[in-house]
PDB file of C-alpha atoms in Angstrom:
ATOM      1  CA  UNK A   1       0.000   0.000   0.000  1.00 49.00           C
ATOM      2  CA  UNK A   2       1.127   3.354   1.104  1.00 61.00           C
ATOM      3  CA  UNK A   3       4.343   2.356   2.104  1.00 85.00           C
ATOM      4  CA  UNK A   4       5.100   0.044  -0.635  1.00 90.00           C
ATOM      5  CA  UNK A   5       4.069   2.657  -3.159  1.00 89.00           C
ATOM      6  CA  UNK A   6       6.580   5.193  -1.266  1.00 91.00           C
ATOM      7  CA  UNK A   7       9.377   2.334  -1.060  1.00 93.00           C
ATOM      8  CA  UNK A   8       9.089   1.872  -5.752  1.00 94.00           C
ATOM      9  CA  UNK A   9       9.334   5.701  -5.851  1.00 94.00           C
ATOM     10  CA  UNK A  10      12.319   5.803  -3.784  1.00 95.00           C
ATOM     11  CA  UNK A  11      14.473   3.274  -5.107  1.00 96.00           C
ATOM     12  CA  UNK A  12      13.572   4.720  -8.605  1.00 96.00           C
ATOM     13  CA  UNK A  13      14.440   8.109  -7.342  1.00 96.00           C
ATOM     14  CA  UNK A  14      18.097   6.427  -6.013  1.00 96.00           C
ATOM     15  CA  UNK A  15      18.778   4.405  -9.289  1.00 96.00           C
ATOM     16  CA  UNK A  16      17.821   7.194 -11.518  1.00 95.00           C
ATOM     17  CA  UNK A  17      19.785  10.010  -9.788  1.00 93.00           C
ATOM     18  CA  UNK A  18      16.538  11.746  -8.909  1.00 94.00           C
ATOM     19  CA  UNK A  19      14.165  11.492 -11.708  1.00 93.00           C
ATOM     20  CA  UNK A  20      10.724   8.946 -11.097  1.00 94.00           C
ATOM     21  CA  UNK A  21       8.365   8.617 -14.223  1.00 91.00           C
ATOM     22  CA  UNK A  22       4.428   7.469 -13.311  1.00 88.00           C
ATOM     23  CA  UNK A  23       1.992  10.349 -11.375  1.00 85.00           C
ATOM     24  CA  UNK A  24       5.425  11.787 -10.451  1.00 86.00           C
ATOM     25  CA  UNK A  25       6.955  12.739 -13.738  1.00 89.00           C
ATOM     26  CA  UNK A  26       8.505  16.114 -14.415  1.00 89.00           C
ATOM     27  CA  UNK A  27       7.927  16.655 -10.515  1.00 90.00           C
ATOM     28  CA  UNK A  28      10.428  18.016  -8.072  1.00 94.00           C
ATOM     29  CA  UNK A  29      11.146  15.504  -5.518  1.00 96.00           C
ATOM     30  CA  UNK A  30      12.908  15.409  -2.393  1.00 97.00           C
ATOM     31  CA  UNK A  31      13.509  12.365  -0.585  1.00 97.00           C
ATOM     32  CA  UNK A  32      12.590  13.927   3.028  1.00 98.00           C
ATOM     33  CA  UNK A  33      14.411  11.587   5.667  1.00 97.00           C
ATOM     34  CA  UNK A  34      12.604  12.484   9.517  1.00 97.00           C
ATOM     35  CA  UNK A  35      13.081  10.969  12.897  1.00 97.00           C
ATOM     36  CA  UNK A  36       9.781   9.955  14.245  1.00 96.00           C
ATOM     37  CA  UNK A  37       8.163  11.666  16.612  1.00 94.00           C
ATOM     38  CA  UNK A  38       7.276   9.134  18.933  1.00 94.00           C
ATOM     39  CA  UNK A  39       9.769   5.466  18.245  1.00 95.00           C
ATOM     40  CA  UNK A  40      12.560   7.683  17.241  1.00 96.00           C
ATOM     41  CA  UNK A  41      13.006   5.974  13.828  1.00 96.00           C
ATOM     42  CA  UNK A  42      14.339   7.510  10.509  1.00 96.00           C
ATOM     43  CA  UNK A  43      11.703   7.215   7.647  1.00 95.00           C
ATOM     44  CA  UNK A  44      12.383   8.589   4.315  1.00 96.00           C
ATOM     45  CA  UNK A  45       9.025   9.994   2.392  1.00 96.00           C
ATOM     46  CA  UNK A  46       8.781  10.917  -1.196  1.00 96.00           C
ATOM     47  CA  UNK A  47       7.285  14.460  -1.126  1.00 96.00           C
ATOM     48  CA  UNK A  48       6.966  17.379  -3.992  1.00 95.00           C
ATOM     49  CA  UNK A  49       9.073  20.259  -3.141  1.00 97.00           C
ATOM     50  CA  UNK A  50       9.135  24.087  -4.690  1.00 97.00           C
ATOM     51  CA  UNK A  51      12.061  26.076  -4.280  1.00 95.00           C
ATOM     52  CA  UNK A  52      11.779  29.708  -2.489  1.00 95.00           C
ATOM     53  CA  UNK A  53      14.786  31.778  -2.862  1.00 94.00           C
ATOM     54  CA  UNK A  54      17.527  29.770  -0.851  1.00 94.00           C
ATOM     55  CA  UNK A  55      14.804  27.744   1.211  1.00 96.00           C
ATOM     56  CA  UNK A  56      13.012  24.225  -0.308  1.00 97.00           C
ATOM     57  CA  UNK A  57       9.192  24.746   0.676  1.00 98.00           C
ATOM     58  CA  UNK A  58       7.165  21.349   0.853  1.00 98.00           C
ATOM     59  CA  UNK A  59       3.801  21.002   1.820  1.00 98.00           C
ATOM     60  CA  UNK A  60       1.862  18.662   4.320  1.00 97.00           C
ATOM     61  CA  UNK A  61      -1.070  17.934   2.063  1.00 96.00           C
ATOM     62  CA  UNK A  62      -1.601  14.277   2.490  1.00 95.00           C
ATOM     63  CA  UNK A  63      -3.629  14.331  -0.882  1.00 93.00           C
ATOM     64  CA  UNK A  64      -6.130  15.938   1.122  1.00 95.00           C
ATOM     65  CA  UNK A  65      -6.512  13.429   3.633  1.00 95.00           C
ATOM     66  CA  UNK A  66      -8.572  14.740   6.868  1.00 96.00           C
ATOM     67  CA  UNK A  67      -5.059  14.735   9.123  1.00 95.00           C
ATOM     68  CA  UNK A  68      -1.293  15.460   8.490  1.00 96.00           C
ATOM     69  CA  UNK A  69       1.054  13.223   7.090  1.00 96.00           C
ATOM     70  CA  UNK A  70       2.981  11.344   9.232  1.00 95.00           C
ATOM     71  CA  UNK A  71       6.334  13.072   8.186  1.00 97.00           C
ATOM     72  CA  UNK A  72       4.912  16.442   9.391  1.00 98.00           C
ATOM     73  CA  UNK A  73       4.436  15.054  12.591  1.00 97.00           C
ATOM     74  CA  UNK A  74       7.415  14.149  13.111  1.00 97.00           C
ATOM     75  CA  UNK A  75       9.331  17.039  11.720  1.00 97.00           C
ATOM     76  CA  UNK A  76       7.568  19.122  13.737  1.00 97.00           C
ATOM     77  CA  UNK A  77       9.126  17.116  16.168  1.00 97.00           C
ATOM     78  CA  UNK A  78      12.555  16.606  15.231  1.00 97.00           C
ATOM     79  CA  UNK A  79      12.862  19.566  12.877  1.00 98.00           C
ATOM     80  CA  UNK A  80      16.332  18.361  11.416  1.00 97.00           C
ATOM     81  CA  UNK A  81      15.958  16.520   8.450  1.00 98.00           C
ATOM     82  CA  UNK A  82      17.747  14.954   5.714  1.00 97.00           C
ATOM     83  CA  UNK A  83      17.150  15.878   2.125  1.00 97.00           C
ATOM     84  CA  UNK A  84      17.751  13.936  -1.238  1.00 97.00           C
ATOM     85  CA  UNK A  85      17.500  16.301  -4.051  1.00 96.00           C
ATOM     86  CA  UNK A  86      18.925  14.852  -7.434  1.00 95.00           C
ATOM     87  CA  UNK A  87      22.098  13.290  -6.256  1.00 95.00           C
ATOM     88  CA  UNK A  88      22.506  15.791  -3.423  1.00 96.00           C
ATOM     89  CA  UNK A  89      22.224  15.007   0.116  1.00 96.00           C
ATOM     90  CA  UNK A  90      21.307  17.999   2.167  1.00 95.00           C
ATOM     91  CA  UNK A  91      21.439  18.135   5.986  1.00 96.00           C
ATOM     92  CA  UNK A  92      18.311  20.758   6.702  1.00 97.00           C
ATOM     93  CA  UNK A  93      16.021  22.476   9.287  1.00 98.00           C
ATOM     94  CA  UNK A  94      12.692  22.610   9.345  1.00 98.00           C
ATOM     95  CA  UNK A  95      10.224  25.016   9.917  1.00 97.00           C
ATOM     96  CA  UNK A  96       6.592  25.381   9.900  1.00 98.00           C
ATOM     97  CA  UNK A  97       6.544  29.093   8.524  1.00 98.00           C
ATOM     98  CA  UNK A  98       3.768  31.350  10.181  1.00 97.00           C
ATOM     99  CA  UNK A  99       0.080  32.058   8.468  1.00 96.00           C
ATOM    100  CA  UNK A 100       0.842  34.747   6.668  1.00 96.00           C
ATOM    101  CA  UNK A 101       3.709  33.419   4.742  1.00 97.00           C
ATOM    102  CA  UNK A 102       1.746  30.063   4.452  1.00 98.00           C
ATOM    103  CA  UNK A 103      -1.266  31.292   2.656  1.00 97.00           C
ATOM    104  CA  UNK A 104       1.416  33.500  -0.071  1.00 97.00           C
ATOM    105  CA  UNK A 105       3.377  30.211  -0.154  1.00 98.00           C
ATOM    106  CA  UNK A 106       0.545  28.090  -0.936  1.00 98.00           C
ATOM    107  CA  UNK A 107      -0.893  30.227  -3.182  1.00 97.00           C
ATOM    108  CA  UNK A 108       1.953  30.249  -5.264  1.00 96.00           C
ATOM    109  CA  UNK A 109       2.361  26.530  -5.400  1.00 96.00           C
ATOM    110  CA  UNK A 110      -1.202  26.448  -6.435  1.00 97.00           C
ATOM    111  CA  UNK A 111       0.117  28.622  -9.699  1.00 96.00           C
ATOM    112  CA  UNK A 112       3.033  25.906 -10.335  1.00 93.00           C
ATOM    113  CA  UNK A 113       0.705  22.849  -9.000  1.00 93.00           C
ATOM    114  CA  UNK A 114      -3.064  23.433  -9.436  1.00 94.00           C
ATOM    115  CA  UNK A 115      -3.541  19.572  -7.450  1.00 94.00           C
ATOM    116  CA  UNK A 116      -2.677  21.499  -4.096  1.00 96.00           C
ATOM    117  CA  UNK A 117      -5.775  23.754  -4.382  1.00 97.00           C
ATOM    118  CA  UNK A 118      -7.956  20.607  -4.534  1.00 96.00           C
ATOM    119  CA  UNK A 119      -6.437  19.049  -1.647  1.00 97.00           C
ATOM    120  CA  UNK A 120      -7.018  22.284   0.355  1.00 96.00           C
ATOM    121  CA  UNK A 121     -10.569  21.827  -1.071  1.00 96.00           C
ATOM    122  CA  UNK A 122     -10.909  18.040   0.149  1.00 96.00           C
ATOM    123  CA  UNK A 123     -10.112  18.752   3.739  1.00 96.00           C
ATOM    124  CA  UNK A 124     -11.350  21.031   6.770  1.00 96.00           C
ATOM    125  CA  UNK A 125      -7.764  21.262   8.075  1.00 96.00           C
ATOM    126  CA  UNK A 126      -5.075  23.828   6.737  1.00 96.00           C
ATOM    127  CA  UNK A 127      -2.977  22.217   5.307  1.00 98.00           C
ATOM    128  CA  UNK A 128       0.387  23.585   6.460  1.00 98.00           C
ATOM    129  CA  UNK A 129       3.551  24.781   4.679  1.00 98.00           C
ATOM    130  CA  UNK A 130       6.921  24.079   6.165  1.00 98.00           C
ATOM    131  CA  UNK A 131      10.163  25.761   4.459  1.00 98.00           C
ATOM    132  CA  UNK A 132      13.464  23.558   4.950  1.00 98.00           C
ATOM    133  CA  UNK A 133      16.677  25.447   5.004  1.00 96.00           C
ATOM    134  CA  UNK A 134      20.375  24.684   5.545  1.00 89.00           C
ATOM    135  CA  UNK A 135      21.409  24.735   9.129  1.00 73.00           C
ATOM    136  CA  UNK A 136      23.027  27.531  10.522  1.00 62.00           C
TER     137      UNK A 136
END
């Protein structure tokens, strides 16, 4: 299911430095790594990301689903993540960015994305926007 779907797109992601074909095609992708929240256990999530001056913005849609993805959860968390981007490894920080910031972010993924305005649509919960930038 979920997590074999996630498990294909990842090891095409790793074997073809970055680029995954299917639903996913022409998409940027990180390969977000967390620490969960709660058993303390690195996952690694396939999840679109925009880019936002120096920052990488990705967004906790879920496809709409009615709570937040599990990644979220745990980034809020444990906000340092790791990042595959192409053939780069990144060693980030996350942060949920603040409302106002959120709704011009998301709005302007909605331009690039259209899908994201739908999943806002699906769900009662706002869907929130976390920017990911390089440690200090």
């Amino acid at each position: 299911m979920a997590n074999e779907f996630n498990e294909q797109i990842i090891a095409e992601f790793r074997a073809n430095k970055g680029k995954v074909g299917g639903m996913f095609e022409g998409a940027n992708l990180v390969l977000l790594t967390t620490t969960g929240a709660k058993s303390g256990k690195r996952t690694t999530s396939p999840v679109m990301y925009f880019e936002d001056g120096d920052r990488y913005i990705v967004i906790a849609s879920y496809a709409g689903a009615d709570h937040h993805p599990a990644w979220y959860h745990n980034l809020v968390a444990n906000p340092e993540v790791t990042a595959e981007i192409g053939t780069e490894t990144y060693e980030l920080t996350a942060e949920v960015v603040g409302e106002e910031e959120r709704d011009r972010l998301y709005a302007h993924v909605v331009t690039i994305a259209p899908g994201f305005a739908e999943y806002q649509e699906k769900t009662t919960r706002r869907i929130p926007v976390v920017a990911l930038h390089r440690s200090a």
